[in-house]
Coordinates of C-alpha atoms in Angstrom, one line a residue:
Chain M
X1 CA 85.2 139.1 103.6
X2 CA 85.3 137.7 100.3
X3 CA 86.3 134.0 101.5
X4 CA 88.9 131.6 99.8
X5 CA 87.2 128.1 99.8
X6 CA 91.1 126.6 99.8
X7 CA 93.9 128.8 101.5
X8 CA 97.4 127.9 102.2
X9 CA 99.3 129.4 104.6
X10 CA 103.2 129.1 104.6
X11 CA 102.1 125.6 104.2
X12 CA 106.1 124.1 105.7
X13 CA 105.7 119.8 105.3
X14 CA 108.4 117.1 104.9
X15 CA 107.2 112.7 105.8
X16 CA 108.3 111.2 108.7
X17 CA 106.8 114.9 110.7
X18 CA 104.9 111.9 112.4
X19 CA 107.1 109.3 114.0
X20 CA 107.7 110.0 116.6
X21 CA 111.4 110.6 117.0
X22 CA 111.5 112.9 113.4
X23 CA 114.2 112.7 111.6
X24 CA 114.8 116.9 111.4
X25 CA 117.7 116.4 108.6
X26 CA 114.8 115.5 106.1
X27 CA 114.2 118.4 103.9
X28 CA 111.4 120.0 103.5
X29 CA 108.8 118.7 100.6
X30 CA 107.2 121.9 100.9
X31 CA 108.8 124.7 101.6
X32 CA 106.2 128.2 102.5
X33 CA 104.0 127.7 100.2
X34 CA 100.8 130.0 100.6
X35 CA 98.2 130.0 98.0
X36 CA 94.3 130.7 97.8
X37 CA 92.0 129.4 95.8
X38 CA 88.4 130.5 95.1
X39 CA 84.8 128.9 94.4
X40 CA 84.0 127.8 91.1
X41 CA 87.5 128.0 89.6
X42 CA 89.6 126.4 87.7
X43 CA 92.8 126.5 88.7
X44 CA 96.4 124.2 87.7
X45 CA 99.7 123.6 89.4
X46 CA 102.5 122.9 87.5
X47 CA 105.8 122.0 88.1
X48 CA 108.4 119.0 87.5
X49 CA 108.4 115.9 88.9
X50 CA 109.5 116.2 92.2
X51 CA 108.6 119.4 92.6
X52 CA 106.4 119.1 95.2
X53 CA 102.3 119.3 93.5
X54 CA 101.4 115.7 94.0
X55 CA 102.3 116.8 97.9
X56 CA 99.8 119.8 97.6
X57 CA 97.7 117.6 96.0
X58 CA 97.3 114.8 99.3
X59 CA 97.2 118.0 101.7
X60 CA 94.0 119.9 99.8
X61 CA 91.9 116.6 101.6
X62 CA 93.4 116.3 104.6
X63 CA 95.2 113.1 103.5
X64 CA 98.6 114.7 104.8
X65 CA 98.7 117.6 107.2
X66 CA 101.5 120.2 107.3
X67 CA 104.5 119.8 109.4
X68 CA 103.9 123.9 110.0
X69 CA 101.6 126.2 108.7
X70 CA 97.5 125.8 108.2
X71 CA 95.9 124.5 105.2
X72 CA 91.9 125.6 105.3
X73 CA 89.3 124.5 103.2
X74 CA 86.0 126.1 103.5
X75 CA 87.6 127.5 107.1
X76 CA 88.1 124.0 108.6
X77 CA 91.8 123.5 109.8
X78 CA 93.1 120.1 107.9
X79 CA 95.1 120.0 110.9
X80 CA 91.9 118.5 113.1
X81 CA 91.3 115.0 112.3
X82 CA 88.0 115.4 113.7
X83 CA 87.1 117.5 110.7
X84 CA 88.5 115.3 107.9
X85 CA 85.6 113.1 107.0
X86 CA 84.2 115.9 106.1
X87 CA 86.9 118.0 104.3
X88 CA 87.3 115.3 102.5
X89 CA 83.7 115.4 101.7
X90 CA 83.7 118.8 100.2
X91 CA 87.3 118.0 98.5
X92 CA 87.5 114.2 96.1
X93 CA 91.0 113.7 95.5
X94 CA 91.6 111.8 92.1
X95 CA 94.8 109.8 91.5
X96 CA 97.1 109.2 88.7
X97 CA 96.9 105.7 88.1
X98 CA 93.1 104.7 87.6
X99 CA 93.8 101.1 87.8
X100 CA 94.4 101.8 90.7
X101 CA 91.7 103.3 92.7
X102 CA 88.8 101.4 91.5
X103 CA 86.8 99.3 93.5
X104 CA 84.4 96.9 92.6
X105 CA 84.2 95.1 90.1
X106 CA 81.2 96.8 88.0
X107 CA 81.2 100.4 87.2
X108 CA 78.6 101.6 88.6
X109 CA 78.6 99.8 92.0
X110 CA 82.1 101.2 91.8
X111 CA 81.2 105.2 90.8
X112 CA 78.3 104.0 94.5
X113 CA 80.9 103.5 96.8
X114 CA 81.9 106.9 97.4
X115 CA 77.9 107.0 98.9
X116 CA 77.4 104.2 99.9
X117 CA 80.5 105.1 102.4
X118 CA 78.7 108.7 103.0
X119 CA 75.2 106.4 104.6
X120 CA 73.2 107.6 101.8
X121 CA 69.9 106.2 101.0
X122 CA 70.0 103.3 98.3
X123 CA 67.5 105.6 96.3
X124 CA 69.5 108.5 96.0
X125 CA 72.6 106.7 95.3
X126 CA 70.6 105.1 92.9
X127 CA 70.2 108.7 91.2
X128 CA 73.6 110.3 92.2
X129 CA 75.2 107.1 90.4
X130 CA 73.5 107.5 87.3
X131 CA 73.8 111.3 87.5
X132 CA 77.4 111.0 87.9
X133 CA 78.0 108.4 84.5
X134 CA 75.9 110.2 82.9
X135 CA 77.9 113.8 83.6
X136 CA 81.1 111.7 82.8
X137 CA 79.4 110.0 79.5
X138 CA 80.3 106.6 80.9
X139 CA 76.4 105.9 81.9
X140 CA 76.2 103.4 79.1
X141 CA 79.2 101.3 80.2
X142 CA 77.8 100.8 83.7
X143 CA 77.7 97.0 83.8
X144 CA 81.3 96.7 82.4
X145 CA 83.7 95.2 84.4
X146 CA 86.4 98.4 84.7
X147 CA 89.0 96.2 83.2
X148 CA 87.5 96.2 80.0
X149 CA 87.5 100.1 79.7
X150 CA 90.5 102.3 77.9
X151 CA 93.1 104.3 80.7
X152 CA 90.6 107.1 79.9
X153 CA 87.3 105.6 80.5
X154 CA 88.4 104.7 84.0
X155 CA 89.5 107.6 84.8
X156 CA 86.3 108.9 83.9
X157 CA 85.0 106.3 86.2
X158 CA 86.8 107.5 88.6
X159 CA 85.7 111.5 88.3
X160 CA 82.2 109.8 88.1
X161 CA 83.1 107.9 91.6
X162 CA 83.9 111.6 93.3
X163 CA 80.8 113.5 91.9
X164 CA 78.8 111.1 93.1
X165 CA 80.1 111.9 96.5
X166 CA 78.8 115.6 95.4
X167 CA 82.0 117.4 96.5
X168 CA 82.3 121.3 95.7
X169 CA 85.8 120.8 94.6
X170 CA 87.6 118.4 92.7
X171 CA 91.6 117.9 93.2
X172 CA 93.2 116.0 89.9
X173 CA 96.4 114.7 90.7
X174 CA 98.0 114.1 87.7
X175 CA 95.1 112.2 85.9
X176 CA 96.3 112.2 82.4
X177 CA 99.7 110.9 83.0
X178 CA 99.2 107.8 82.3
X179 CA 96.9 108.5 79.1
X180 CA 97.1 108.0 75.6
X181 CA 96.2 111.8 73.7
X182 CA 92.8 110.3 72.8
X183 CA 91.5 109.6 76.6
X184 CA 93.9 113.1 78.1
X185 CA 91.7 114.9 76.2
X186 CA 89.2 112.6 77.1
X187 CA 89.7 113.6 80.2
X188 CA 90.5 117.0 80.4
X189 CA 86.7 118.2 78.4
X190 CA 85.3 116.1 81.0
X191 CA 86.9 117.7 83.7
X192 CA 86.0 121.3 81.7
X193 CA 82.8 120.4 81.3
X194 CA 82.2 120.3 85.3
X195 CA 83.5 122.8 86.3
X196 CA 81.5 124.4 84.0
X197 CA 77.9 123.3 83.9
X198 CA 78.1 122.5 87.6
X199 CA 79.9 124.5 89.1
X200 CA 82.7 122.4 90.9
X201 CA 85.7 124.1 91.7
X202 CA 88.7 122.0 90.2
X203 CA 92.7 122.0 91.0
X204 CA 94.3 120.0 88.2
X205 CA 97.7 119.3 88.9
X206 CA 99.8 118.5 86.0
X207 CA 103.3 118.7 83.9
X208 CA 102.1 119.2 80.9
X209 CA 101.6 123.2 79.9
X210 CA 99.2 122.2 76.9
X211 CA 96.7 121.6 80.1
X212 CA 97.9 124.2 81.9
X213 CA 96.4 126.8 79.3
X214 CA 93.4 126.1 79.7
X215 CA 93.1 127.0 83.4
X216 CA 91.8 130.7 85.4
X217 CA 95.0 130.4 87.4
X218 CA 98.0 128.6 87.1
X219 CA 100.8 128.3 90.2
X220 CA 104.0 127.2 88.8
X221 CA 105.4 124.7 92.1
X222 CA 109.5 124.7 91.6
X223 CA 111.5 122.4 94.4
X224 CA 108.9 122.8 97.2
X225 CA 108.3 127.0 96.9
X226 CA 105.6 128.6 94.6
X227 CA 107.8 130.2 92.0
X228 CA 105.1 132.3 89.9
X229 CA 101.4 132.5 89.9
X230 CA 99.1 134.1 87.9
X231 CA 96.3 134.0 84.7
X232 CA 98.6 131.2 82.2
X233 CA 98.9 134.8 80.0
X234 CA 100.7 136.1 82.7
X235 CA 102.4 133.0 84.0
X236 CA 103.5 131.7 80.1
X237 CA 104.5 135.4 79.7
X238 CA 107.6 134.8 81.8
X239 CA 108.9 132.5 79.1
X240 CA 113.1 132.8 80.8
X241 CA 112.1 132.8 84.4
X242 CA 110.3 129.2 83.8
X243 CA 112.8 127.6 81.3
X244 CA 115.8 129.1 84.3
X245 CA 113.8 126.4 86.0
X246 CA 113.7 123.6 83.7
X247 CA 109.7 124.0 83.0
X248 CA 108.3 124.3 79.4
X249 CA 105.5 126.6 78.5
X250 CA 103.2 125.8 75.3
X251 CA 105.2 125.5 72.4
X252 CA 103.2 128.8 70.5
X253 CA 104.2 130.4 72.9
X254 CA 108.2 129.4 72.9
X255 CA 107.9 129.6 69.2
X256 CA 107.2 133.6 69.2
X257 CA 109.6 134.2 72.2
X258 CA 112.1 132.7 70.0
X259 CA 111.3 134.9 67.4
X260 CA 111.2 138.4 69.6
X261 CA 114.8 137.4 70.5
X262 CA 116.1 137.2 66.2
X263 CA 114.1 140.7 66.5
X264 CA 110.5 140.2 64.9
X265 CA 108.5 142.2 66.8
X266 CA 105.8 141.2 68.1
X267 CA 103.8 142.4 71.1
X268 CA 102.1 139.5 72.4
X269 CA 102.8 136.0 73.8
X270 CA 100.2 133.9 72.4
X271 CA 99.0 130.6 74.3
X272 CA 97.0 128.2 71.9
X273 CA 98.3 127.3 68.4
X274 CA 95.2 129.3 66.1
X275 CA 96.3 132.6 68.4
X276 CA 99.2 132.0 67.3
X277 CA 99.1 131.7 64.1
X278 CA 97.1 135.0 63.6
X279 CA 99.2 136.6 65.5
X280 CA 102.0 135.3 63.3
X281 CA 100.1 136.6 59.5
X282 CA 99.7 139.8 60.9
X283 CA 103.5 140.1 61.4
X284 CA 104.0 138.6 58.3
X285 CA 101.2 140.9 56.9
Chain F
X1 CA 94.1 87.5 78.7
X2 CA 91.6 90.5 78.9
X3 CA 89.0 88.6 78.9
X4 CA 89.2 86.3 81.6
X5 CA 86.1 85.4 83.6
X6 CA 86.2 84.7 86.4
X7 CA 84.3 81.6 88.1
X8 CA 82.4 80.0 85.9
X9 CA 79.2 82.6 85.3
X10 CA 77.8 82.2 81.9
X11 CA 76.0 85.3 81.6
X12 CA 72.8 84.7 79.4
X13 CA 69.3 86.2 80.6
X14 CA 67.1 82.6 82.4
X15 CA 64.6 83.2 85.4
X16 CA 68.0 81.0 87.5
X17 CA 70.1 84.1 86.1
X18 CA 67.1 86.6 87.4
X19 CA 66.7 84.8 90.6
X20 CA 67.5 86.7 94.4
X21 CA 71.9 85.7 94.7
X22 CA 70.8 84.8 98.6
X23 CA 67.9 82.3 97.9
X24 CA 70.4 80.5 95.6
X25 CA 72.3 80.2 98.1
X26 CA 70.1 78.9 100.9
X27 CA 68.3 76.4 98.1
X28 CA 71.9 75.2 96.9
X29 CA 72.8 74.1 100.5
X30 CA 68.9 73.2 101.4
X31 CA 69.4 70.9 98.2
X32 CA 72.7 69.1 98.9
X33 CA 72.0 67.9 102.4
X34 CA 68.4 66.8 100.9
X35 CA 70.1 65.1 98.1
X36 CA 72.2 63.1 100.2
X37 CA 68.9 62.5 102.7
X38 CA 67.4 60.5 100.0
X39 CA 66.9 57.3 101.0
X40 CA 64.9 55.0 98.8
X41 CA 64.3 55.3 94.8
X42 CA 61.0 57.7 95.1
X43 CA 62.7 60.2 97.2
X44 CA 65.9 59.8 95.0
X45 CA 63.7 60.6 91.7
X46 CA 61.9 63.6 93.6
X47 CA 65.7 65.2 93.3
X48 CA 66.5 64.1 90.1
X49 CA 64.2 66.0 88.8
X50 CA 65.1 69.0 90.3
X51 CA 68.1 68.2 88.8
X52 CA 67.0 68.0 85.4
X53 CA 64.4 71.2 85.9
X54 CA 67.6 73.6 87.0
X55 CA 69.6 72.6 84.6
X56 CA 66.7 73.1 82.1
X57 CA 65.9 76.1 83.4
X58 CA 69.8 77.9 83.8
X59 CA 69.5 77.9 79.6
X60 CA 73.4 77.5 80.0
X61 CA 74.1 74.3 76.9
X62 CA 74.0 71.1 78.9
X63 CA 77.8 71.4 77.3
X64 CA 78.9 72.7 80.3
X65 CA 77.9 71.1 82.9
X66 CA 79.4 67.5 81.2
X67 CA 82.3 69.6 81.4
X68 CA 82.4 70.1 85.5
X69 CA 81.4 66.4 85.7
X70 CA 83.8 65.4 83.1
X71 CA 86.0 67.1 86.9
X72 CA 85.1 64.3 89.3
X73 CA 83.9 61.0 86.6
X74 CA 86.6 58.8 88.9
X75 CA 85.5 60.0 92.3
X76 CA 82.0 58.7 91.2
X77 CA 83.7 55.0 89.0
X78 CA 85.9 54.3 92.1
X79 CA 83.0 54.9 94.7
X80 CA 80.5 53.5 92.5
X81 CA 82.5 50.2 92.4
X82 CA 83.8 49.6 96.0
X83 CA 80.5 50.5 97.0
X84 CA 78.9 47.3 94.4
X85 CA 81.5 45.1 95.6
X86 CA 81.2 45.4 99.6
X87 CA 77.9 45.3 99.7
X88 CA 76.4 43.3 102.6
X89 CA 73.5 40.8 102.3
X90 CA 73.2 37.2 99.4
X91 CA 75.5 37.9 96.2
X92 CA 73.9 37.3 93.2
X93 CA 77.3 37.1 91.6
X94 CA 80.7 36.3 92.4
X95 CA 84.6 35.6 91.2
X96 CA 87.3 35.8 92.6
X97 CA 87.5 38.1 95.8
X98 CA 84.6 40.1 94.6
X99 CA 81.0 39.2 95.2
X100 CA 78.1 41.5 94.1
X101 CA 75.2 41.9 96.4
X102 CA 71.4 43.6 96.0
X103 CA 72.1 46.0 98.7
X104 CA 76.0 46.9 96.5
X105 CA 73.7 47.5 93.2
X106 CA 71.7 50.3 95.4
X107 CA 74.5 51.8 97.0
X108 CA 76.7 51.9 94.3
X109 CA 73.3 53.7 92.9
X110 CA 72.9 55.8 95.1
X111 CA 76.1 57.6 95.8
X112 CA 76.4 57.7 92.0
X113 CA 73.6 59.7 91.3
X114 CA 73.7 62.1 94.8
X115 CA 77.7 63.0 94.0
X116 CA 76.3 63.8 90.0
X117 CA 73.5 65.3 91.6
X118 CA 76.0 67.1 93.8
X119 CA 77.9 68.5 91.1
X120 CA 75.1 69.8 89.1
X121 CA 73.3 71.9 92.1
X122 CA 76.2 73.5 92.6
X123 CA 77.0 74.1 89.2
X124 CA 73.8 75.6 88.2
X125 CA 74.2 78.1 91.4
X126 CA 77.9 79.0 89.9
X127 CA 76.6 79.5 85.9
X128 CA 73.5 81.6 86.7
X129 CA 75.0 84.1 89.1
X130 CA 77.5 86.4 88.8
X131 CA 81.1 86.4 91.6
X132 CA 80.3 89.9 92.6
X133 CA 76.3 89.2 93.2
X134 CA 77.4 86.0 95.3
X135 CA 80.3 88.3 97.4
X136 CA 76.9 90.3 97.7
X137 CA 74.8 88.1 98.4
X138 CA 77.7 86.7 100.8
X139 CA 77.2 89.2 103.2
X140 CA 74.0 89.6 104.0
X141 CA 73.6 85.9 104.9
X142 CA 76.6 86.1 106.9
X143 CA 75.5 89.8 108.4
X144 CA 73.8 88.1 111.9
X145 CA 77.5 86.4 112.5
X146 CA 79.0 89.9 113.3
X147 CA 77.5 89.6 117.1
X148 CA 80.3 86.4 116.8
X149 CA 82.8 89.6 116.2
X150 CA 82.5 88.2 112.9
X151 CA 83.9 91.5 110.5
X152 CA 81.9 89.8 108.1
X153 CA 81.8 93.2 105.1
X154 CA 85.5 93.0 105.7
X155 CA 85.6 89.5 104.6
X156 CA 83.3 90.8 102.0
X157 CA 85.5 93.5 100.9
X158 CA 88.6 91.8 100.6
X159 CA 86.1 89.4 98.4
X160 CA 85.4 92.2 96.0
X161 CA 89.2 94.2 95.7
X162 CA 90.4 90.7 95.3
X163 CA 88.0 89.6 91.6
X164 CA 88.0 93.4 90.5
X165 CA 92.3 93.0 90.6
X166 CA 92.6 89.5 89.0
X167 CA 92.5 91.1 85.7
X168 CA 94.3 93.9 86.4
X169 CA 96.9 91.6 88.2
X170 CA 96.4 88.8 85.1
X171 CA 97.5 92.0 83.2
X172 CA 100.4 92.9 84.8
X173 CA 102.3 89.5 84.1
X174 CA 101.7 89.0 81.1
X175 CA 103.2 92.7 80.6
X176 CA 106.2 91.5 83.1
X177 CA 106.9 88.2 81.5
X178 CA 107.0 90.3 78.0
X179 CA 109.6 92.5 79.9
X180 CA 111.3 89.3 81.6
X181 CA 111.8 87.5 77.9
X182 CA 112.8 90.4 76.1
X183 CA 115.7 90.7 78.3
X184 CA 116.8 87.0 77.6
X185 CA 114.8 85.4 80.1
X186 CA 113.7 81.7 78.9
X187 CA 110.6 80.1 80.0
X188 CA 109.0 78.1 78.0
X189 CA 111.9 75.3 77.7
X190 CA 114.0 72.7 80.1
X191 CA 112.9 70.8 83.4
X192 CA 109.9 71.2 85.4
X193 CA 112.7 72.7 88.2
X194 CA 113.9 74.7 86.2
X195 CA 110.6 76.2 84.2
X196 CA 109.6 77.2 88.0
X197 CA 112.7 78.7 89.4
X198 CA 112.1 80.9 85.8
X199 CA 109.3 82.3 87.6
X200 CA 110.9 83.9 90.1
X201 CA 112.0 87.2 88.6
X202 CA 108.3 87.1 87.0
X203 CA 106.4 86.4 90.8
X204 CA 109.0 89.4 92.4
X205 CA 108.2 91.9 91.0
X206 CA 104.3 91.2 90.7
X207 CA 104.5 91.3 94.2
X208 CA 106.5 94.2 94.9
X209 CA 103.8 96.5 92.2
X210 CA 100.8 94.5 94.5
X211 CA 101.7 96.5 97.0
X212 CA 102.1 99.8 95.4
X213 CA 98.6 99.0 94.4
X214 CA 97.1 98.0 97.7
X215 CA 98.5 101.8 98.8
X216 CA 97.4 103.4 96.3
X217 CA 94.2 101.7 96.2
X218 CA 94.2 102.1 100.9
X219 CA 95.0 105.9 99.7
X220 CA 91.9 106.4 97.0
X221 CA 89.6 104.7 99.4
X222 CA 90.2 106.4 101.9
X223 CA 89.7 110.0 100.3
X224 CA 86.4 108.4 99.2
X225 CA 85.5 108.7 102.6
X226 CA 85.5 104.9 103.1
X227 CA 85.5 103.5 107.5
X228 CA 85.2 100.4 107.0
X229 CA 80.8 98.8 107.5
X230 CA 80.1 100.8 109.9
X231 CA 77.3 103.8 108.9
X232 CA 77.4 102.4 105.2
X233 CA 74.0 102.2 102.8
X234 CA 74.8 99.8 100.2
X235 CA 73.0 101.2 96.1
X236 CA 71.4 97.7 95.3
X237 CA 68.9 96.7 97.2
X238 CA 68.0 93.2 97.6
X239 CA 65.0 92.3 97.5
X240 CA 62.1 88.8 96.8
X241 CA 60.4 89.0 93.5
X242 CA 57.4 87.0 92.5
X243 CA 59.6 84.8 90.6
X244 CA 61.5 83.9 94.0
X245 CA 58.7 83.3 96.2
X246 CA 57.6 80.2 93.5
X247 CA 61.0 79.7 93.8
X248 CA 61.4 79.0 96.9
X249 CA 57.4 76.9 97.3
X250 CA 58.2 74.4 94.5
X251 CA 61.9 74.1 96.7
X252 CA 59.6 73.9 99.6
X253 CA 57.8 71.4 98.0
X254 CA 59.9 68.8 96.9
X255 CA 62.0 69.2 100.7
X256 CA 58.2 67.8 101.6
X257 CA 57.9 65.7 98.9
X258 CA 61.0 63.6 100.3
X259 CA 60.7 64.0 103.5
X260 CA 56.9 62.3 102.7
X261 CA 58.5 59.5 100.9
X262 CA 61.3 58.4 103.4
X263 CA 58.5 58.8 105.9
X264 CA 56.1 56.5 104.0
X265 CA 58.1 54.5 102.1
X266 CA 60.5 51.6 102.3
X267 CA 64.1 52.7 102.8
X268 CA 66.0 50.8 100.9
X269 CA 68.6 49.6 102.5

């Protein structure tokens, strides 16, 4: 049988469960969530602020443990504390604020932080650091101090710090939320390149639908439940459903959807701008 | 504010900059001790020669050294004067309660030169070694202390993180100040007390956000498999090079010179 790399089964989660007297009135942040991700995939998890998507991210590397249900990473149960080190080695997590995840005062030393924790021999760390910095196009900044870099550059350094640990998968928790459009594009391109060239499984958590359309598969999370999932085409053609849950769709999709509602005959909903242009030309002709 | 450099590091490519930071720290300690073990002019001369050589080799502008000397000039003057007037022995000059003796003059010269050398030696270290290298070297030098259950790695880690976050927090202070000013806060006028009070609305948000940052950083470190110093390797390996051995030899020669001068030449006092 084909084995999924990440498998979430009926995940329930609420905060405070690990306390001695759990507060049973606390609402579940995640309710009955199931999804699976295969090796090499580029997956986007989209949802509102407070929909629980970041909580999902923290379950993927055993930072949070399910209240009920199971999360398996490459067959390992995240609830088993003895495995959490091994799981974090396989799944790297990049957080939202690049400023708060860089540890060292020099770029290359920060990238070396992960491999140093793994106890890798110095010579190999050097190789991994150089490789990782080249992969994110930050090699020439290796001796700079992080605070002199732009937001997008800092986030790329954070990504390099994760890939220097050679994980099978990287989970990015809204990595572009604090960046300007240029930085956002840099990070997005870098992540796509890593997925394409290094075969790293990518789980991108985002609320920008324009970022989600570039994924292989999209999961939509709303109020802790899985609303819908599928290819971007499948997901974003359900414009009514998404709108009902106050979620956006890409502009191109929305335009064609509105035209369709006005009676213009459009057979399919586009995701990208150029796709939309071609489609409209066809209709006008 | 973005260009703050911590400490007094002066980036430049000189032999002293490239020396092993561990060696530099040990040498500094040795030379400070040596400076206070000079009992005649010959040994004092050797120490002075070492200081001058170090200052010249560092290729840091002399202006920088003068700046660090300026801070202690008052201390130097006062201690020299005290020594000058409170020497023992035959007075060569007397006026009112002041009397100057040869011993007093010698004492004054020694105290003055020693303090200046002390400051110059330490400045050479801080000018030629980046704070990152310093913490790194300190961690390695203090490693033997782990047998006394001193958490050397943890201390060094805290220093590294502190160094990393100083510019970030300065930037944040700037932002908060701007935000409070935009809301009508007055920070530039009024008495000293009212100005200090005006800092409270800046410090409180800064504190809150530092705690949030610390929490997030802890999460990020845990995500990167940080488990303390145990089983950790380091990318940068410090290895003594030829230049380190040469400088070590020169330092040892100087120490030997001072010791010999102290033994074979008459002590001034």
